[in-house]
């Protein structure tokens, strides 16, 4: 009898530990800890595939209620924030152009009865301060045209700083708008804030929102849709850093706050140039503009200044 055989029969606790290795390894792939997914991004992808196969969610059912989302409608996947994304990324079978700077993924959400809607949340950081958030939502297959009126409603809201309607004859809609937003109202904000806090990253007290909404008709009274919402930090520059209350940024208060008014004007001008780039990405036609044009148009007024450290680098 070999030494291994003798140990096998004489050490039941050791034998039990060997048995437990298999289920614990399996559980590690189903519920990988955050430090492993940061070091091994492939592990997060494997966990996501397992969750999709088993019909599981990655977050508790109440994790997102205060953020305005409904996590019961989809699968929420935490992403490794060490990924560095620039220029453009594939998104919902199309292309999502990114504003200037380095963006990091926070979460992915798959929603709808058959996973028809994909949502990506990305963050941009300067120092330890958020300079931008992107929440992009797009259909991966046509959805009912009944969803169009709700998407179109904000284009006509009189609280917008500015809005531009390029097409509005249902089910076709294309518009963009800018406005002040309460950070607590951002979709999935509970999850976003928790992830940022883990990394020592601070959300600003004020965020301005630039929205681009686009829907195109498909067969059988359905449509393809994409909404790109870009949240910019307006209080990270010397001229606006004292304007840390949302009251300074309301549409009515801008006339009394020249620095805030200037930032909003620059955001409006930027979004007017960036919306056509988003339109090209929706059509997967990035040849409609040159790389030099896209680089110039991508410079939003909250873009990080050169030489500033990024804690996620």
mmCIF file of C-alpha atoms in Angstrom:
data_model
loop_
_atom_site.group_PDB
_atom_site.id
_atom_site.type_symbol
_atom_site.label_atom_id
_atom_site.label_comp_id
_atom_site.label_asym_id
_atom_site.label_seq_id
_atom_site.Cartn_x
_atom_site.Cartn_y
_atom_site.Cartn_z
ATOM 1 C CA UNK A 1 0.000 0.000 0.000
ATOM 2 C CA UNK A 2 1.435 3.367 -1.014
ATOM 3 C CA UNK A 3 1.818 6.353 1.312
ATOM 4 C CA UNK A 4 -1.041 8.119 -0.535
ATOM 5 C CA UNK A 5 -3.364 5.134 -0.034
ATOM 6 C CA UNK A 6 -2.579 4.927 3.672
ATOM 7 C CA UNK A 7 -3.192 8.679 4.051
ATOM 8 C CA UNK A 8 -6.449 8.374 2.117
ATOM 9 C CA UNK A 9 -7.854 5.793 4.524
ATOM 10 C CA UNK A 10 -6.402 7.199 7.755
ATOM 11 C CA UNK A 11 -7.104 10.971 7.263
ATOM 12 C CA UNK A 12 -10.839 11.526 6.657
ATOM 13 C CA UNK A 13 -10.616 15.321 7.080
ATOM 14 C CA UNK A 14 -7.857 15.529 4.467
ATOM 15 C CA UNK A 15 -9.973 13.325 2.183
ATOM 16 C CA UNK A 16 -12.944 15.647 2.698
ATOM 17 C CA UNK A 17 -10.800 18.662 1.760
ATOM 18 C CA UNK A 18 -9.860 16.979 -1.520
ATOM 19 C CA UNK A 19 -13.528 16.350 -2.275
ATOM 20 C CA UNK A 20 -14.367 20.004 -1.584
ATOM 21 C CA UNK A 21 -11.781 21.323 -4.045
ATOM 22 C CA UNK A 22 -14.073 20.553 -7.003
ATOM 23 C CA UNK A 23 -17.203 22.432 -5.831
ATOM 24 C CA UNK A 24 -15.139 25.364 -4.525
ATOM 25 C CA UNK A 25 -13.357 25.730 -7.883
ATOM 26 C CA UNK A 26 -16.740 25.637 -9.614
ATOM 27 C CA UNK A 27 -18.096 28.317 -7.248
ATOM 28 C CA UNK A 28 -15.050 30.500 -7.944
ATOM 29 C CA UNK A 29 -15.962 30.571 -11.634
ATOM 30 C CA UNK A 30 -19.651 31.221 -10.905
ATOM 31 C CA UNK A 31 -18.993 33.939 -8.278
ATOM 32 C CA UNK A 32 -15.444 35.205 -8.909
ATOM 33 C CA UNK A 33 -14.125 37.698 -6.308
ATOM 34 C CA UNK A 34 -13.393 41.226 -7.514
ATOM 35 C CA UNK A 35 -9.612 40.968 -7.078
ATOM 36 C CA UNK A 36 -9.527 37.920 -9.394
ATOM 37 C CA UNK A 37 -11.637 39.527 -12.137
ATOM 38 C CA UNK A 38 -9.334 42.571 -12.054
ATOM 39 C CA UNK A 39 -6.270 40.381 -12.526
ATOM 40 C CA UNK A 40 -7.975 37.896 -14.870
ATOM 41 C CA UNK A 41 -10.627 39.724 -16.959
ATOM 42 C CA UNK A 42 -11.348 36.479 -18.802
ATOM 43 C CA UNK A 43 -12.753 35.070 -15.561
ATOM 44 C CA UNK A 44 -15.457 37.788 -15.526
ATOM 45 C CA UNK A 45 -16.460 36.820 -19.069
ATOM 46 C CA UNK A 46 -16.697 33.141 -18.106
ATOM 47 C CA UNK A 47 -18.830 34.048 -15.060
ATOM 48 C CA UNK A 48 -21.123 36.151 -17.260
ATOM 49 C CA UNK A 49 -21.592 33.273 -19.702
ATOM 50 C CA UNK A 50 -22.436 30.914 -16.824
ATOM 51 C CA UNK A 51 -24.905 33.415 -15.362
ATOM 52 C CA UNK A 52 -26.612 33.844 -18.717
ATOM 53 C CA UNK A 53 -26.866 30.073 -19.152
ATOM 54 C CA UNK A 54 -28.343 29.636 -15.668
ATOM 55 C CA UNK A 55 -30.597 32.734 -15.882
ATOM 56 C CA UNK A 56 -28.912 34.345 -12.900
ATOM 57 C CA UNK A 57 -28.372 38.002 -11.874
ATOM 58 C CA UNK A 58 -25.056 39.391 -10.700
ATOM 59 C CA UNK A 59 -26.547 41.892 -8.226
ATOM 60 C CA UNK A 60 -29.127 41.643 -5.444
ATOM 61 C CA UNK A 61 -32.689 42.468 -6.444
ATOM 62 C CA UNK A 62 -32.710 45.775 -4.527
ATOM 63 C CA UNK A 63 -29.241 46.986 -5.493
ATOM 64 C CA UNK A 64 -30.466 49.458 -8.051
ATOM 65 C CA UNK A 65 -33.885 50.695 -7.012
ATOM 66 C CA UNK A 66 -32.697 54.105 -5.797
ATOM 67 C CA UNK A 67 -30.843 54.640 -9.048
ATOM 68 C CA UNK A 68 -33.969 54.555 -11.162
ATOM 69 C CA UNK A 69 -33.293 51.188 -12.792
ATOM 70 C CA UNK A 70 -35.165 47.933 -12.400
ATOM 71 C CA UNK A 71 -32.580 45.195 -11.972
ATOM 72 C CA UNK A 72 -35.290 42.541 -12.067
ATOM 73 C CA UNK A 73 -35.576 43.234 -15.806
ATOM 74 C CA UNK A 74 -32.030 42.246 -16.698
ATOM 75 C CA UNK A 75 -28.675 40.739 -15.896
ATOM 76 C CA UNK A 76 -26.149 43.162 -14.398
ATOM 77 C CA UNK A 77 -22.480 42.283 -14.869
ATOM 78 C CA UNK A 78 -19.630 44.025 -13.074
ATOM 79 C CA UNK A 79 -16.773 44.899 -15.413
ATOM 80 C CA UNK A 80 -13.031 45.176 -14.663
ATOM 81 C CA UNK A 81 -12.393 48.916 -14.382
ATOM 82 C CA UNK A 82 -8.750 48.416 -15.362
ATOM 83 C CA UNK A 83 -9.790 48.225 -19.033
ATOM 84 C CA UNK A 84 -8.803 51.370 -20.978
ATOM 85 C CA UNK A 85 -11.157 52.348 -23.791
ATOM 86 C CA UNK A 86 -10.535 55.178 -26.258
ATOM 87 C CA UNK A 87 -11.913 56.517 -29.552
ATOM 88 C CA UNK A 88 -14.694 53.945 -30.144
ATOM 89 C CA UNK A 89 -15.929 50.535 -29.027
ATOM 90 C CA UNK A 90 -18.275 47.887 -30.507
ATOM 91 C CA UNK A 91 -21.725 48.253 -29.000
ATOM 92 C CA UNK A 92 -25.006 46.396 -29.670
ATOM 93 C CA UNK A 93 -23.812 45.351 -33.111
ATOM 94 C CA UNK A 94 -22.857 48.918 -33.989
ATOM 95 C CA UNK A 95 -20.069 51.369 -33.052
ATOM 96 C CA UNK A 96 -20.095 53.676 -30.031
ATOM 97 C CA UNK A 97 -17.720 56.661 -30.477
ATOM 98 C CA UNK A 98 -16.212 57.852 -27.194
ATOM 99 C CA UNK A 99 -15.486 61.462 -26.190
ATOM 100 C CA UNK A 100 -11.877 62.454 -25.533
ATOM 101 C CA UNK A 101 -9.900 60.742 -22.795
ATOM 102 C CA UNK A 102 -9.644 57.222 -21.415
ATOM 103 C CA UNK A 103 -12.889 55.509 -20.430
ATOM 104 C CA UNK A 104 -13.275 52.549 -18.087
ATOM 105 C CA UNK A 105 -16.218 50.111 -18.019
ATOM 106 C CA UNK A 106 -18.251 49.846 -14.819
ATOM 107 C CA UNK A 107 -21.216 47.586 -15.571
ATOM 108 C CA UNK A 108 -22.994 45.913 -18.481
ATOM 109 C CA UNK A 109 -26.739 45.271 -18.356
ATOM 110 C CA UNK A 110 -28.765 42.956 -20.583
ATOM 111 C CA UNK A 111 -32.491 43.717 -20.444
ATOM 112 C CA UNK A 112 -35.715 42.561 -22.026
ATOM 113 C CA UNK A 113 -37.473 39.157 -22.116
ATOM 114 C CA UNK A 114 -35.010 37.874 -24.702
ATOM 115 C CA UNK A 115 -32.041 40.157 -24.011
ATOM 116 C CA UNK A 116 -33.029 42.639 -26.716
ATOM 117 C CA UNK A 117 -31.490 45.685 -25.008
ATOM 118 C CA UNK A 118 -27.840 46.109 -24.040
ATOM 119 C CA UNK A 119 -26.662 48.856 -21.691
ATOM 120 C CA UNK A 120 -23.045 49.847 -21.022
ATOM 121 C CA UNK A 121 -21.851 52.245 -18.308
ATOM 122 C CA UNK A 122 -18.387 53.822 -18.650
ATOM 123 C CA UNK A 123 -16.479 56.328 -16.505
ATOM 124 C CA UNK A 124 -13.698 58.843 -17.177
ATOM 125 C CA UNK A 125 -11.486 60.066 -14.334
ATOM 126 C CA UNK A 126 -9.057 62.929 -13.715
ATOM 127 C CA UNK A 127 -7.072 62.626 -10.514
ATOM 128 C CA UNK A 128 -9.629 60.921 -8.275
ATOM 129 C CA UNK A 129 -12.615 62.879 -9.644
ATOM 130 C CA UNK A 130 -15.154 61.706 -12.214
ATOM 131 C CA UNK A 131 -15.069 63.959 -15.280
ATOM 132 C CA UNK A 132 -17.597 61.991 -17.286
ATOM 133 C CA UNK A 133 -20.031 59.080 -17.278
ATOM 134 C CA UNK A 134 -21.567 57.396 -20.290
ATOM 135 C CA UNK A 135 -24.744 55.334 -20.122
ATOM 136 C CA UNK A 136 -25.370 53.849 -23.567
ATOM 137 C CA UNK A 137 -28.469 51.766 -24.280
ATOM 138 C CA UNK A 138 -29.068 50.027 -27.602
ATOM 139 C CA UNK A 139 -31.256 47.314 -29.073
ATOM 140 C CA UNK A 140 -29.561 44.172 -30.334
ATOM 141 C CA UNK A 141 -32.742 43.221 -32.230
ATOM 142 C CA UNK A 142 -35.887 45.177 -33.150
ATOM 143 C CA UNK A 143 -38.315 46.018 -30.341
ATOM 144 C CA UNK A 144 -41.923 47.183 -30.349
ATOM 145 C CA UNK A 145 -42.483 50.665 -31.783
ATOM 146 C CA UNK A 146 -44.683 51.426 -28.747
ATOM 147 C CA UNK A 147 -41.483 52.355 -26.882
ATOM 148 C CA UNK A 148 -40.836 55.367 -29.125
ATOM 149 C CA UNK A 149 -43.091 58.022 -27.492
ATOM 150 C CA UNK A 150 -41.335 57.656 -24.128
ATOM 151 C CA UNK A 151 -37.927 58.032 -25.778
ATOM 152 C CA UNK A 152 -39.086 61.081 -27.728
ATOM 153 C CA UNK A 153 -40.646 62.925 -24.776
ATOM 154 C CA UNK A 154 -37.444 64.456 -23.355
ATOM 155 C CA UNK A 155 -36.622 66.070 -26.691
ATOM 156 C CA UNK A 156 -39.496 68.513 -26.073
ATOM 157 C CA UNK A 157 -38.880 69.206 -22.361
ATOM 158 C CA UNK A 158 -38.679 72.949 -21.648
ATOM 159 C CA UNK A 159 -36.128 72.305 -18.868
ATOM 160 C CA UNK A 160 -33.498 71.484 -21.491
ATOM 161 C CA UNK A 161 -30.722 74.006 -21.999
ATOM 162 C CA UNK A 162 -30.975 73.219 -25.668
ATOM 163 C CA UNK A 163 -32.496 70.530 -27.845
ATOM 164 C CA UNK A 164 -32.339 69.762 -31.529
ATOM 165 C CA UNK A 165 -34.805 67.482 -33.290
ATOM 166 C CA UNK A 166 -33.374 66.104 -36.519
ATOM 167 C CA UNK A 167 -36.245 63.732 -37.278
ATOM 168 C CA UNK A 168 -39.578 63.200 -35.545
ATOM 169 C CA UNK A 169 -42.166 61.210 -37.454
ATOM 170 C CA UNK A 170 -42.800 58.008 -35.462
ATOM 171 C CA UNK A 171 -41.357 55.469 -35.356
ATOM 172 C CA UNK A 172 -38.375 57.528 -36.604
ATOM 173 C CA UNK A 173 -36.756 59.852 -34.064
ATOM 174 C CA UNK A 174 -33.386 61.541 -33.865
ATOM 175 C CA UNK A 175 -32.696 64.306 -31.399
ATOM 176 C CA UNK A 176 -30.129 65.548 -28.941
ATOM 177 C CA UNK A 177 -30.481 67.667 -25.830
ATOM 178 C CA UNK A 178 -28.531 69.095 -22.885
ATOM 179 C CA UNK A 179 -29.725 69.766 -19.332
ATOM 180 C CA UNK A 180 -28.912 69.679 -15.609
ATOM 181 C CA UNK A 181 -29.366 66.310 -13.887
ATOM 182 C CA UNK A 182 -29.602 65.093 -10.300
ATOM 183 C CA UNK A 183 -26.782 62.500 -9.955
ATOM 184 C CA UNK A 184 -29.025 60.329 -7.759
ATOM 185 C CA UNK A 185 -31.460 59.922 -10.663
ATOM 186 C CA UNK A 186 -28.912 58.298 -12.986
ATOM 187 C CA UNK A 187 -29.794 54.740 -13.903
ATOM 188 C CA UNK A 188 -27.983 52.130 -11.747
ATOM 189 C CA UNK A 189 -26.426 54.911 -9.629
ATOM 190 C CA UNK A 190 -26.283 52.741 -6.489
ATOM 191 C CA UNK A 191 -24.118 50.194 -8.285
ATOM 192 C CA UNK A 192 -22.022 52.881 -10.016
ATOM 193 C CA UNK A 193 -21.374 54.799 -6.789
ATOM 194 C CA UNK A 194 -20.400 51.617 -4.961
ATOM 195 C CA UNK A 195 -17.896 50.617 -7.650
ATOM 196 C CA UNK A 196 -16.353 54.097 -7.742
ATOM 197 C CA UNK A 197 -16.065 54.215 -3.951
ATOM 198 C CA UNK A 198 -14.134 50.926 -4.026
ATOM 199 C CA UNK A 199 -11.592 52.603 -6.313
ATOM 200 C CA UNK A 200 -11.404 55.801 -4.231
ATOM 201 C CA UNK A 201 -13.071 57.844 -6.985
ATOM 202 C CA UNK A 202 -15.380 60.755 -6.114
ATOM 203 C CA UNK A 203 -18.553 61.758 -7.944
ATOM 204 C CA UNK A 204 -19.024 65.543 -8.356
ATOM 205 C CA UNK A 205 -22.011 67.272 -6.702
ATOM 206 C CA UNK A 206 -23.167 68.559 -10.104
ATOM 207 C CA UNK A 207 -23.478 66.732 -13.421
ATOM 208 C CA UNK A 208 -24.749 68.048 -16.733
ATOM 209 C CA UNK A 209 -26.322 65.679 -19.199
ATOM 210 C CA UNK A 210 -26.001 65.487 -22.977
ATOM 211 C CA UNK A 211 -28.415 63.029 -24.559
ATOM 212 C CA UNK A 212 -28.588 61.600 -28.087
ATOM 213 C CA UNK A 213 -31.662 59.553 -29.021
ATOM 214 C CA UNK A 214 -32.125 57.704 -32.283
ATOM 215 C CA UNK A 215 -34.715 55.204 -33.534
ATOM 216 C CA UNK A 216 -35.142 53.707 -36.997
ATOM 217 C CA UNK A 217 -38.014 51.542 -38.273
ATOM 218 C CA UNK A 218 -37.740 47.788 -38.717
ATOM 219 C CA UNK A 219 -40.218 45.214 -39.982
ATOM 220 C CA UNK A 220 -43.574 44.408 -38.358
ATOM 221 C CA UNK A 221 -44.168 47.663 -36.457
ATOM 222 C CA UNK A 222 -40.861 47.443 -34.616
ATOM 223 C CA UNK A 223 -37.782 49.626 -34.406
ATOM 224 C CA UNK A 224 -34.061 49.696 -33.731
ATOM 225 C CA UNK A 225 -33.031 52.215 -31.094
ATOM 226 C CA UNK A 226 -30.039 53.667 -29.313
ATOM 227 C CA UNK A 227 -29.727 56.249 -26.560
ATOM 228 C CA UNK A 228 -26.340 57.643 -25.544
ATOM 229 C CA UNK A 229 -26.323 59.729 -22.357
ATOM 230 C CA UNK A 230 -23.106 61.557 -21.486
ATOM 231 C CA UNK A 231 -22.797 63.107 -18.032
ATOM 232 C CA UNK A 232 -20.134 65.808 -17.721
ATOM 233 C CA UNK A 233 -18.569 67.267 -14.575
ATOM 234 C CA UNK A 234 -18.801 71.089 -14.846
ATOM 235 C CA UNK A 235 -17.112 71.939 -11.514
ATOM 236 C CA UNK A 236 -13.629 70.525 -12.084
ATOM 237 C CA UNK A 237 -12.135 73.711 -13.562
ATOM 238 C CA UNK A 238 -10.818 76.770 -11.730
ATOM 239 C CA UNK A 239 -13.467 79.084 -13.157
ATOM 240 C CA UNK A 240 -16.392 76.880 -12.019
ATOM 241 C CA UNK A 241 -15.113 74.988 -8.975
ATOM 242 C CA UNK A 242 -16.980 77.260 -6.519
ATOM 243 C CA UNK A 243 -20.314 76.567 -8.275
ATOM 244 C CA UNK A 244 -20.804 73.272 -6.461
ATOM 245 C CA UNK A 245 -24.554 73.549 -5.918
ATOM 246 C CA UNK A 246 -27.043 72.507 -8.618
ATOM 247 C CA UNK A 247 -28.830 75.803 -7.940
ATOM 248 C CA UNK A 248 -26.084 77.618 -9.868
ATOM 249 C CA UNK A 249 -26.746 75.436 -12.934
ATOM 250 C CA UNK A 250 -30.493 75.675 -13.383
ATOM 251 C CA UNK A 251 -31.648 77.090 -16.688
ATOM 252 C CA UNK A 252 -33.017 80.178 -14.939
ATOM 253 C CA UNK A 253 -29.813 80.862 -12.946
ATOM 254 C CA UNK A 254 -27.356 80.778 -15.858
ATOM 255 C CA UNK A 255 -27.837 84.473 -16.671
ATOM 256 C CA UNK A 256 -26.429 85.363 -13.212
ATOM 257 C CA UNK A 257 -23.499 82.907 -13.436
ATOM 258 C CA UNK A 258 -21.204 83.801 -16.377
ATOM 259 C CA UNK A 259 -18.806 80.880 -15.775
ATOM 260 C CA UNK A 260 -21.651 78.353 -15.661
ATOM 261 C CA UNK A 261 -23.291 79.937 -18.679
ATOM 262 C CA UNK A 262 -20.023 79.701 -20.625
ATOM 263 C CA UNK A 263 -19.618 76.006 -19.762
ATOM 264 C CA UNK A 264 -23.182 75.248 -20.885
ATOM 265 C CA UNK A 265 -22.652 77.129 -24.163
ATOM 266 C CA UNK A 266 -19.492 75.116 -24.818
ATOM 267 C CA UNK A 267 -21.334 71.886 -24.002
ATOM 268 C CA UNK A 268 -24.138 72.797 -26.408
ATOM 269 C CA UNK A 269 -21.633 73.572 -29.173
ATOM 270 C CA UNK A 270 -19.754 70.346 -28.496
ATOM 271 C CA UNK A 271 -22.895 68.202 -28.557
ATOM 272 C CA UNK A 272 -24.019 69.773 -31.818
ATOM 273 C CA UNK A 273 -20.780 68.523 -33.388
ATOM 274 C CA UNK A 274 -20.681 65.173 -31.559
ATOM 275 C CA UNK A 275 -24.256 64.090 -32.394
ATOM 276 C CA UNK A 276 -23.446 63.460 -36.095
ATOM 277 C CA UNK A 277 -20.493 61.276 -35.008
ATOM 278 C CA UNK A 278 -22.862 59.233 -32.812
ATOM 279 C CA UNK A 279 -25.209 58.973 -35.803
ATOM 280 C CA UNK A 280 -22.370 57.602 -37.944
ATOM 281 C CA UNK A 281 -21.564 55.064 -35.221
ATOM 282 C CA UNK A 282 -25.194 53.934 -35.104
ATOM 283 C CA UNK A 283 -24.970 53.243 -38.840
ATOM 284 C CA UNK A 284 -21.482 51.676 -38.439
ATOM 285 C CA UNK A 285 -20.247 54.242 -40.955
ATOM 286 C CA UNK A 286 -17.159 55.765 -39.356
ATOM 287 C CA UNK A 287 -15.769 56.574 -42.813
ATOM 288 C CA UNK A 288 -18.202 59.512 -42.962
ATOM 289 C CA UNK A 289 -15.612 61.514 -40.978
ATOM 290 C CA UNK A 290 -11.840 61.349 -40.705
ATOM 291 C CA UNK A 291 -9.984 60.288 -37.575
ATOM 292 C CA UNK A 292 -8.677 63.845 -37.252
ATOM 293 C CA UNK A 293 -12.222 65.252 -37.373
ATOM 294 C CA UNK A 294 -13.469 62.793 -34.766
ATOM 295 C CA UNK A 295 -10.528 63.582 -32.469
ATOM 296 C CA UNK A 296 -11.295 67.304 -32.696
ATOM 297 C CA UNK A 297 -15.048 66.843 -32.201
ATOM 298 C CA UNK A 298 -14.516 64.502 -29.249
ATOM 299 C CA UNK A 299 -13.081 67.273 -27.029
ATOM 300 C CA UNK A 300 -15.954 67.961 -24.637
ATOM 301 C CA UNK A 301 -15.620 70.878 -22.153
ATOM 302 C CA UNK A 302 -14.977 68.498 -19.203
ATOM 303 C CA UNK A 303 -12.250 66.468 -20.942
ATOM 304 C CA UNK A 304 -9.180 65.878 -18.700
ATOM 305 C CA UNK A 305 -6.238 68.148 -19.226
ATOM 306 C CA UNK A 306 -2.982 66.576 -20.512
ATOM 307 C CA UNK A 307 -0.608 65.351 -17.826
ATOM 308 C CA UNK A 308 -3.245 64.743 -15.157
ATOM 309 C CA UNK A 309 -2.871 61.379 -13.379
ATOM 310 C CA UNK A 310 -5.534 58.711 -13.686
ATOM 311 C CA UNK A 311 -5.811 56.449 -10.611
ATOM 312 C CA UNK A 312 -7.041 53.572 -12.790
ATOM 313 C CA UNK A 313 -3.900 53.594 -14.968
#
